[in-house]
Amino acid sequence: PLERTLEDDRVVYPHVTIEIDRDLGVAEIMVRGPVSAPPSSIDEICAKGVDFWPLALARELDDMILHLRANEDDIGVWVFRTAGDSDFVALADTALQEHADHWLVREIVLYLKRTLKRLDVTSRSMIALIEPGSCFTGTLFEVALAADRSYMLDGRMDGDNRPPPTVHLTAMNFGPYTMSNGLTRLSTRFLGDPDARDNARDQTGTHVTGLDAESLGLVTFAPDDIDWEDEVRIALEERAGFSPDALTGLEANLRFPGPETMETRIFARLTAWQNWIFQRPNAVGDGGALQLYGTGDQAKFDKHRV
């Protein structure tokens, strides 16, 4: 069974922790990388079983997503952080790549793929914060790519002696984890700009710092330590203040450009707009945005997400 501790405003797994701020409507999610070098041989991976970090990560992330969706529907913003050694995460990705033909590794990769897809089709605003001590590498960088915005600190905070944060691409970012539209998250991000995607691919295996990651298009913003706290605070407060239903549709638009597949028809943009915007009280109810448009009165939004 999955190890999980439930508290009033906190959920704790071995590798994932959720802290809920109910006043702001924000869930702070910390994902921890492996604490030591993961096994590299298939015999060692099989011996580890559910304790093999990529499998443990998939199980905990999957359960976390479903828990927050079903039980915390008024928490509209999810903030993702990571902590750990980027090199250990890269080694785990290498093991997944080298043993991709083995049935267990294949199932683990498919499990991770499904879990990341579940993030894509979750009607919550998602923000990734890349700070010193982060390990947004390979598989974990997919979480940042799935987020609606990613903020990466350029440099370090005053008084913090840890190295500046970096992001690190691996081969797992260029194939195994395709989205509902049939593209990888990097291909979706650089849709119509193959040169930008190729420039990102050229950085595979290197540690990319804040401004470089921003110029490559790998993150949304890279504020320095002076602007960091204000930029993050404003981002969280503005998402918490908008109509949840409008965000569901607008974010779905940006998450799923490119080809329309049967899967995206069911789970992505069309569903978001047709079912959760135009006919909802936040739009057409007595206190809804469309009813009050032009009156100068502020709409009263139901904060529950679908």
mmCIF file of C-alpha atoms in Angstrom:
data_model
loop_
_atom_site.group_PDB
_atom_site.id
_atom_site.type_symbol
_atom_site.label_atom_id
_atom_site.label_comp_id
_atom_site.label_asym_id
_atom_site.label_seq_id
_atom_site.Cartn_x
_atom_site.Cartn_y
_atom_site.Cartn_z
ATOM 1 C CA PRO A 1 0.000 0.000 0.000
ATOM 2 C CA LEU A 2 0.971 3.592 -0.585
ATOM 3 C CA GLU A 3 2.444 5.314 2.457
ATOM 4 C CA ARG A 4 0.483 8.510 3.092
ATOM 5 C CA THR A 5 -0.193 10.713 6.128
ATOM 6 C CA LEU A 6 -3.269 12.962 6.017
ATOM 7 C CA GLU A 7 -3.538 16.062 8.213
ATOM 8 C CA ASP A 8 -5.908 19.052 8.094
ATOM 9 C CA ASP A 9 -3.804 21.188 5.752
ATOM 10 C CA ARG A 10 -1.006 18.781 4.944
ATOM 11 C CA VAL A 11 -0.479 15.505 3.103
ATOM 12 C CA VAL A 12 2.844 13.699 3.375
ATOM 13 C CA TYR A 13 4.248 10.941 1.162
ATOM 14 C CA PRO A 14 7.841 9.673 1.213
ATOM 15 C CA HIS A 15 8.748 11.811 -1.829
ATOM 16 C CA VAL A 16 5.889 14.330 -2.072
ATOM 17 C CA THR A 17 4.521 16.800 0.486
ATOM 18 C CA ILE A 18 1.459 19.039 0.113
ATOM 19 C CA GLU A 19 0.963 22.169 2.250
ATOM 20 C CA ILE A 20 -2.392 23.936 1.761
ATOM 21 C CA ASP A 21 -2.982 27.663 2.272
ATOM 22 C CA ARG A 22 -6.777 27.834 2.448
ATOM 23 C CA ASP A 23 -6.942 31.623 2.723
ATOM 24 C CA LEU A 24 -5.135 32.084 -0.585
ATOM 25 C CA GLY A 25 -6.434 28.871 -2.175
ATOM 26 C CA VAL A 26 -2.952 27.549 -2.919
ATOM 27 C CA ALA A 27 -1.439 24.072 -2.548
ATOM 28 C CA GLU A 28 2.351 24.096 -2.144
ATOM 29 C CA ILE A 29 3.704 20.808 -3.512
ATOM 30 C CA MET A 30 7.266 19.709 -2.804
ATOM 31 C CA VAL A 31 8.653 16.795 -4.834
ATOM 32 C CA ARG A 32 11.890 15.250 -3.609
ATOM 33 C CA GLY A 33 14.427 13.522 -5.829
ATOM 34 C CA PRO A 34 16.291 10.323 -4.934
ATOM 35 C CA VAL A 35 18.490 10.596 -1.841
ATOM 36 C CA SER A 36 21.197 8.376 -3.343
ATOM 37 C CA ALA A 37 22.268 7.144 -6.753
ATOM 38 C CA PRO A 38 19.461 4.952 -8.121
ATOM 39 C CA PRO A 39 20.205 1.406 -9.306
ATOM 40 C CA SER A 40 21.491 1.081 -12.839
ATOM 41 C CA SER A 41 21.137 -2.651 -13.590
ATOM 42 C CA ILE A 42 17.808 -4.274 -14.331
ATOM 43 C CA ASP A 43 18.310 -6.829 -11.551
ATOM 44 C CA GLU A 44 18.779 -4.035 -9.015
ATOM 45 C CA ILE A 45 15.739 -2.195 -10.362
ATOM 46 C CA CYS A 46 13.576 -5.297 -10.049
ATOM 47 C CA ALA A 47 14.898 -5.918 -6.542
ATOM 48 C CA LYS A 48 13.964 -2.369 -5.529
ATOM 49 C CA GLY A 49 10.409 -2.847 -6.765
ATOM 50 C CA VAL A 50 8.053 -0.107 -5.573
ATOM 51 C CA ASP A 51 10.971 1.622 -3.851
ATOM 52 C CA PHE A 52 12.669 2.336 -7.188
ATOM 53 C CA TRP A 53 12.433 6.131 -7.228
ATOM 54 C CA PRO A 54 10.709 6.658 -10.623
ATOM 55 C CA LEU A 55 7.993 4.135 -9.713
ATOM 56 C CA ALA A 56 7.571 5.586 -6.218
ATOM 57 C CA LEU A 57 7.347 9.060 -7.769
ATOM 58 C CA ALA A 58 4.665 7.991 -10.247
ATOM 59 C CA ARG A 59 2.540 6.366 -7.533
ATOM 60 C CA GLU A 60 2.756 9.330 -5.186
ATOM 61 C CA LEU A 61 2.193 12.005 -7.842
ATOM 62 C CA ASP A 62 -0.787 10.103 -9.213
ATOM 63 C CA ASP A 63 -2.367 9.771 -5.779
ATOM 64 C CA MET A 64 -1.610 13.415 -4.968
ATOM 65 C CA ILE A 65 -3.312 14.661 -8.138
ATOM 66 C CA LEU A 66 -6.423 12.574 -7.510
ATOM 67 C CA HIS A 67 -6.565 13.578 -3.839
ATOM 68 C CA LEU A 68 -6.400 17.298 -4.586
ATOM 69 C CA ARG A 69 -8.852 17.009 -7.474
ATOM 70 C CA ALA A 70 -11.470 15.100 -5.503
ATOM 71 C CA ASN A 71 -11.082 16.477 -1.984
ATOM 72 C CA GLU A 72 -9.713 20.018 -2.388
ATOM 73 C CA ASP A 73 -11.721 21.477 -5.261
ATOM 74 C CA ASP A 74 -11.585 25.013 -3.852
ATOM 75 C CA ILE A 75 -7.773 25.027 -3.936
ATOM 76 C CA GLY A 76 -7.322 26.504 -7.396
ATOM 77 C CA VAL A 77 -3.556 27.040 -7.614
ATOM 78 C CA TRP A 78 -0.892 24.341 -7.358
ATOM 79 C CA VAL A 79 2.701 25.464 -6.800
ATOM 80 C CA PHE A 80 5.394 22.892 -7.575
ATOM 81 C CA ARG A 81 8.874 22.876 -6.092
ATOM 82 C CA THR A 82 11.532 20.175 -6.132
ATOM 83 C CA ALA A 83 14.446 19.367 -3.851
ATOM 84 C CA GLY A 84 17.351 17.006 -4.354
ATOM 85 C CA ASP A 85 20.384 16.170 -6.438
ATOM 86 C CA SER A 86 19.911 16.759 -10.171
ATOM 87 C CA ASP A 87 22.586 14.212 -11.004
ATOM 88 C CA PHE A 88 20.668 11.451 -9.194
ATOM 89 C CA VAL A 89 17.522 12.302 -11.164
ATOM 90 C CA ALA A 90 19.562 12.194 -14.391
ATOM 91 C CA LEU A 91 20.910 8.761 -13.414
ATOM 92 C CA ALA A 92 17.361 7.521 -12.861
ATOM 93 C CA ASP A 93 16.434 8.770 -16.341
ATOM 94 C CA THR A 94 19.475 7.016 -17.785
ATOM 95 C CA ALA A 95 18.356 3.752 -16.196
ATOM 96 C CA LEU A 96 14.862 4.171 -17.654
ATOM 97 C CA GLN A 97 16.318 4.845 -21.084
ATOM 98 C CA GLU A 98 18.865 2.018 -21.069
ATOM 99 C CA HIS A 99 16.349 -0.623 -19.973
ATOM 100 C CA ALA A 100 13.367 0.685 -21.926
ATOM 101 C CA ASP A 101 12.754 -2.737 -23.508
ATOM 102 C CA HIS A 102 12.335 -4.490 -20.156
ATOM 103 C CA TRP A 103 8.685 -4.998 -19.186
ATOM 104 C CA LEU A 104 8.990 -3.402 -15.737
ATOM 105 C CA VAL A 105 10.794 -0.288 -16.946
ATOM 106 C CA ARG A 106 8.369 0.024 -19.854
ATOM 107 C CA GLU A 107 5.421 -0.053 -17.431
ATOM 108 C CA ILE A 108 7.085 2.514 -15.142
ATOM 109 C CA VAL A 109 7.631 4.902 -18.061
ATOM 110 C CA LEU A 110 4.034 4.447 -19.216
ATOM 111 C CA TYR A 111 2.830 5.066 -15.650
ATOM 112 C CA LEU A 112 4.831 8.298 -15.511
ATOM 113 C CA LYS A 113 3.474 9.276 -18.925
ATOM 114 C CA ARG A 114 -0.132 8.769 -17.758
ATOM 115 C CA THR A 115 0.509 10.661 -14.527
ATOM 116 C CA LEU A 116 2.001 13.643 -16.357
ATOM 117 C CA LYS A 117 -0.965 13.593 -18.736
ATOM 118 C CA ARG A 118 -3.206 13.748 -15.691
ATOM 119 C CA LEU A 119 -1.469 16.997 -14.752
ATOM 120 C CA ASP A 120 -2.107 18.392 -18.244
ATOM 121 C CA VAL A 121 -5.867 17.844 -17.980
ATOM 122 C CA THR A 122 -6.247 19.061 -14.399
ATOM 123 C CA SER A 123 -8.361 22.215 -14.091
ATOM 124 C CA ARG A 124 -6.022 23.976 -11.680
ATOM 125 C CA SER A 125 -3.568 26.800 -12.283
ATOM 126 C CA MET A 126 -0.084 25.302 -12.019
ATOM 127 C CA ILE A 127 3.080 27.262 -11.273
ATOM 128 C CA ALA A 128 6.604 25.834 -10.969
ATOM 129 C CA LEU A 129 9.168 27.612 -8.794
ATOM 130 C CA ILE A 130 12.792 26.752 -9.574
ATOM 131 C CA GLU A 131 14.954 27.785 -6.630
ATOM 132 C CA PRO A 132 18.363 26.860 -5.176
ATOM 133 C CA GLY A 133 18.334 23.206 -4.191
ATOM 134 C CA SER A 134 15.828 22.296 -6.923
ATOM 135 C CA CYS A 135 16.219 19.240 -9.127
ATOM 136 C CA PHE A 136 14.051 20.035 -12.152
ATOM 137 C CA THR A 137 15.890 17.507 -14.285
ATOM 138 C CA GLY A 138 14.601 15.236 -17.044
ATOM 139 C CA THR A 139 11.446 13.541 -15.799
ATOM 140 C CA LEU A 140 10.945 16.144 -13.064
ATOM 141 C CA PHE A 141 11.424 18.966 -15.571
ATOM 142 C CA GLU A 142 8.293 17.649 -17.291
ATOM 143 C CA VAL A 143 6.372 18.964 -14.276
ATOM 144 C CA ALA A 144 7.732 22.462 -14.942
ATOM 145 C CA LEU A 145 6.863 22.115 -18.631
ATOM 146 C CA ALA A 146 3.320 21.066 -17.693
ATOM 147 C CA ALA A 147 2.906 24.147 -15.485
ATOM 148 C CA ASP A 148 1.156 27.231 -16.830
ATOM 149 C CA ARG A 149 4.025 29.410 -15.632
ATOM 150 C CA SER A 150 7.515 28.651 -14.393
ATOM 151 C CA TYR A 151 9.647 31.082 -12.394
ATOM 152 C CA MET A 152 13.368 30.407 -12.119
ATOM 153 C CA LEU A 153 15.563 32.428 -9.798
ATOM 154 C CA ASP A 154 18.439 34.079 -11.632
ATOM 155 C CA GLY A 155 21.388 33.691 -9.293
ATOM 156 C CA ARG A 156 20.871 33.170 -5.590
ATOM 157 C CA MET A 157 19.074 34.857 -2.725
ATOM 158 C CA ASP A 158 21.014 37.234 -0.512
ATOM 159 C CA GLY A 159 22.562 35.225 2.316
ATOM 160 C CA ASP A 160 21.978 31.842 0.646
ATOM 161 C CA ASN A 161 25.270 30.075 -0.044
ATOM 162 C CA ARG A 162 23.738 27.335 -2.181
ATOM 163 C CA PRO A 163 24.564 27.339 -5.916
ATOM 164 C CA PRO A 164 22.120 29.106 -8.250
ATOM 165 C CA PRO A 165 19.348 26.834 -9.537
ATOM 166 C CA THR A 166 19.686 25.066 -12.862
ATOM 167 C CA VAL A 167 17.466 22.977 -15.117
ATOM 168 C CA HIS A 168 18.796 19.899 -16.828
ATOM 169 C CA LEU A 169 17.322 18.216 -19.911
ATOM 170 C CA THR A 170 17.718 14.489 -20.541
ATOM 171 C CA ALA A 171 16.676 12.161 -23.345
ATOM 172 C CA MET A 172 13.417 11.525 -21.463
ATOM 173 C CA ASN A 173 12.282 15.045 -22.399
ATOM 174 C CA PHE A 174 12.396 14.195 -26.110
ATOM 175 C CA GLY A 175 10.126 11.209 -26.652
ATOM 176 C CA PRO A 176 8.655 8.962 -23.955
ATOM 177 C CA TYR A 177 6.324 11.445 -22.250
ATOM 178 C CA THR A 178 4.024 12.559 -25.062
ATOM 179 C CA MET A 179 0.908 14.592 -24.296
ATOM 180 C CA SER A 180 -2.683 14.020 -25.411
ATOM 181 C CA ASN A 181 -1.907 15.886 -28.646
ATOM 182 C CA GLY A 182 0.760 13.326 -29.547
ATOM 183 C CA LEU A 183 3.656 15.758 -29.030
ATOM 184 C CA THR A 184 6.235 16.017 -26.282
ATOM 185 C CA ARG A 185 5.886 18.984 -23.942
ATOM 186 C CA LEU A 186 8.969 20.609 -25.457
ATOM 187 C CA SER A 187 7.582 20.168 -28.984
ATOM 188 C CA THR A 188 4.290 21.648 -27.794
ATOM 189 C CA ARG A 189 6.088 24.576 -26.168
ATOM 190 C CA PHE A 190 8.073 25.274 -29.346
ATOM 191 C CA LEU A 191 5.233 24.531 -31.762
ATOM 192 C CA GLY A 192 6.033 26.080 -35.139
ATOM 193 C CA ASP A 193 9.579 26.903 -34.049
ATOM 194 C CA PRO A 194 11.705 23.789 -34.634
ATOM 195 C CA ASP A 195 14.916 25.818 -34.343
ATOM 196 C CA ALA A 196 14.054 26.725 -30.745
ATOM 197 C CA ARG A 197 13.355 23.074 -29.987
ATOM 198 C CA ASP A 198 16.677 22.065 -31.523
ATOM 199 C CA ASN A 199 18.461 24.743 -29.493
ATOM 200 C CA ALA A 200 16.920 23.257 -26.367
ATOM 201 C CA ARG A 201 17.949 19.756 -27.433
ATOM 202 C CA ASP A 202 21.534 20.975 -27.797
ATOM 203 C CA GLN A 203 21.508 21.689 -24.052
ATOM 204 C CA THR A 204 20.770 18.049 -23.161
ATOM 205 C CA GLY A 205 23.050 16.929 -20.363
ATOM 206 C CA THR A 206 24.083 20.437 -19.314
ATOM 207 C CA HIS A 207 22.995 22.511 -16.324
ATOM 208 C CA VAL A 208 21.196 25.603 -17.651
ATOM 209 C CA THR A 209 21.000 28.664 -15.378
ATOM 210 C CA GLY A 210 18.181 31.197 -15.064
ATOM 211 C CA LEU A 211 18.656 33.789 -17.815
ATOM 212 C CA ASP A 212 19.897 31.148 -20.255
ATOM 213 C CA ALA A 213 16.827 29.010 -19.552
ATOM 214 C CA GLU A 214 14.606 32.046 -20.078
ATOM 215 C CA SER A 215 16.282 32.957 -23.375
ATOM 216 C CA LEU A 216 15.947 29.355 -24.562
ATOM 217 C CA GLY A 217 12.239 29.385 -23.714
ATOM 218 C CA LEU A 218 12.551 26.628 -21.118
ATOM 219 C CA VAL A 219 11.034 28.768 -18.338
ATOM 220 C CA THR A 220 8.566 31.656 -18.356
ATOM 221 C CA PHE A 221 10.434 34.180 -16.215
ATOM 222 C CA ALA A 222 13.821 34.384 -14.500
ATOM 223 C CA PRO A 223 13.616 37.182 -11.886
ATOM 224 C CA ASP A 224 16.613 38.064 -9.738
ATOM 225 C CA ASP A 225 16.584 38.015 -5.949
ATOM 226 C CA ILE A 226 15.288 41.604 -5.768
ATOM 227 C CA ASP A 227 12.134 40.891 -7.793
ATOM 228 C CA TRP A 228 11.601 37.232 -6.889
ATOM 229 C CA GLU A 229 9.235 37.527 -3.925
ATOM 230 C CA ASP A 230 7.037 40.208 -5.509
ATOM 231 C CA GLU A 231 6.814 38.426 -8.871
ATOM 232 C CA VAL A 232 5.793 35.147 -7.244
ATOM 233 C CA ARG A 233 3.334 36.822 -4.861
ATOM 234 C CA ILE A 234 1.622 38.721 -7.671
ATOM 235 C CA ALA A 235 1.392 35.575 -9.805
ATOM 236 C CA LEU A 236 -0.303 33.633 -7.016
ATOM 237 C CA GLU A 237 -2.669 36.433 -6.041
ATOM 238 C CA GLU A 238 -3.777 37.165 -9.590
ATOM 239 C CA ARG A 239 -4.562 33.523 -10.342
ATOM 240 C CA ALA A 240 -6.471 33.261 -7.065
ATOM 241 C CA GLY A 241 -8.514 36.341 -8.008
ATOM 242 C CA PHE A 242 -9.674 35.351 -11.497
ATOM 243 C CA SER A 243 -12.781 33.332 -12.372
ATOM 244 C CA PRO A 244 -11.862 29.654 -11.896
ATOM 245 C CA ASP A 245 -13.965 28.649 -14.896
ATOM 246 C CA ALA A 246 -12.322 31.223 -17.162
ATOM 247 C CA LEU A 247 -8.902 29.977 -16.077
ATOM 248 C CA THR A 248 -9.936 26.395 -16.846
ATOM 249 C CA GLY A 249 -10.625 27.347 -20.449
ATOM 250 C CA LEU A 250 -7.789 29.792 -21.020
ATOM 251 C CA GLU A 251 -5.194 27.467 -19.531
ATOM 252 C CA ALA A 252 -6.508 24.556 -21.589
ATOM 253 C CA ASN A 253 -6.068 26.698 -24.711
ATOM 254 C CA LEU A 254 -2.402 27.252 -23.924
ATOM 255 C CA ARG A 255 -1.688 23.702 -22.792
ATOM 256 C CA PHE A 256 -2.977 22.011 -25.941
ATOM 257 C CA PRO A 257 -1.926 23.758 -29.139
ATOM 258 C CA GLY A 258 -1.136 21.716 -32.195
ATOM 259 C CA PRO A 259 -2.908 18.620 -33.505
ATOM 260 C CA GLU A 260 -6.445 17.851 -32.354
ATOM 261 C CA THR A 261 -6.639 14.154 -31.495
ATOM 262 C CA MET A 262 -9.499 12.040 -30.201
ATOM 263 C CA GLU A 263 -7.929 12.302 -26.757
ATOM 264 C CA THR A 264 -7.760 16.105 -26.828
ATOM 265 C CA ARG A 265 -11.340 16.308 -28.104
ATOM 266 C CA ILE A 266 -12.462 14.441 -25.005
ATOM 267 C CA PHE A 267 -10.152 15.879 -22.358
ATOM 268 C CA ALA A 268 -8.724 19.200 -23.522
ATOM 269 C CA ARG A 269 -9.850 22.520 -24.982
ATOM 270 C CA LEU A 270 -13.259 21.595 -26.372
ATOM 271 C CA THR A 271 -14.435 20.015 -23.144
ATOM 272 C CA ALA A 272 -13.136 22.926 -21.087
ATOM 273 C CA TRP A 273 -14.962 25.575 -23.095
ATOM 274 C CA GLN A 274 -18.191 23.752 -23.919
ATOM 275 C CA ASN A 275 -18.862 22.306 -20.465
ATOM 276 C CA TRP A 276 -17.231 24.627 -17.946
ATOM 277 C CA ILE A 277 -17.464 28.233 -19.071
ATOM 278 C CA PHE A 278 -20.430 29.589 -21.017
ATOM 279 C CA GLN A 279 -23.130 27.792 -19.055
ATOM 280 C CA ARG A 280 -21.637 28.136 -15.564
ATOM 281 C CA PRO A 281 -22.889 30.546 -12.844
ATOM 282 C CA ASN A 282 -19.517 32.324 -12.808
ATOM 283 C CA ALA A 283 -20.361 33.535 -16.317
ATOM 284 C CA VAL A 284 -24.171 33.674 -16.622
ATOM 285 C CA GLY A 285 -25.384 33.560 -12.993
ATOM 286 C CA ASP A 286 -26.888 36.583 -11.236
ATOM 287 C CA GLY A 287 -23.472 37.562 -9.889
ATOM 288 C CA GLY A 288 -21.561 36.254 -12.897
ATOM 289 C CA ALA A 289 -19.062 38.096 -15.042
ATOM 290 C CA LEU A 290 -21.259 38.347 -18.157
ATOM 291 C CA GLN A 291 -24.303 39.563 -16.217
ATOM 292 C CA LEU A 292 -22.308 42.297 -14.463
ATOM 293 C CA TYR A 293 -20.137 43.290 -17.434
ATOM 294 C CA GLY A 294 -20.180 47.078 -17.836
ATOM 295 C CA THR A 295 -21.945 47.759 -14.536
ATOM 296 C CA GLY A 296 -18.813 48.486 -12.534
ATOM 297 C CA ASP A 297 -19.750 45.817 -9.999
ATOM 298 C CA GLN A 298 -17.328 43.021 -9.190
ATOM 299 C CA ALA A 299 -18.410 39.500 -10.078
ATOM 300 C CA LYS A 300 -18.884 36.987 -7.285
ATOM 301 C CA PHE A 301 -17.076 33.808 -8.285
ATOM 302 C CA ASP A 302 -17.616 30.299 -7.007
ATOM 303 C CA LYS A 303 -14.041 29.226 -6.320
ATOM 304 C CA HIS A 304 -14.678 25.496 -6.676
ATOM 305 C CA ARG A 305 -12.874 23.937 -9.629
ATOM 306 C CA VAL A 306 -14.232 21.149 -11.787
#
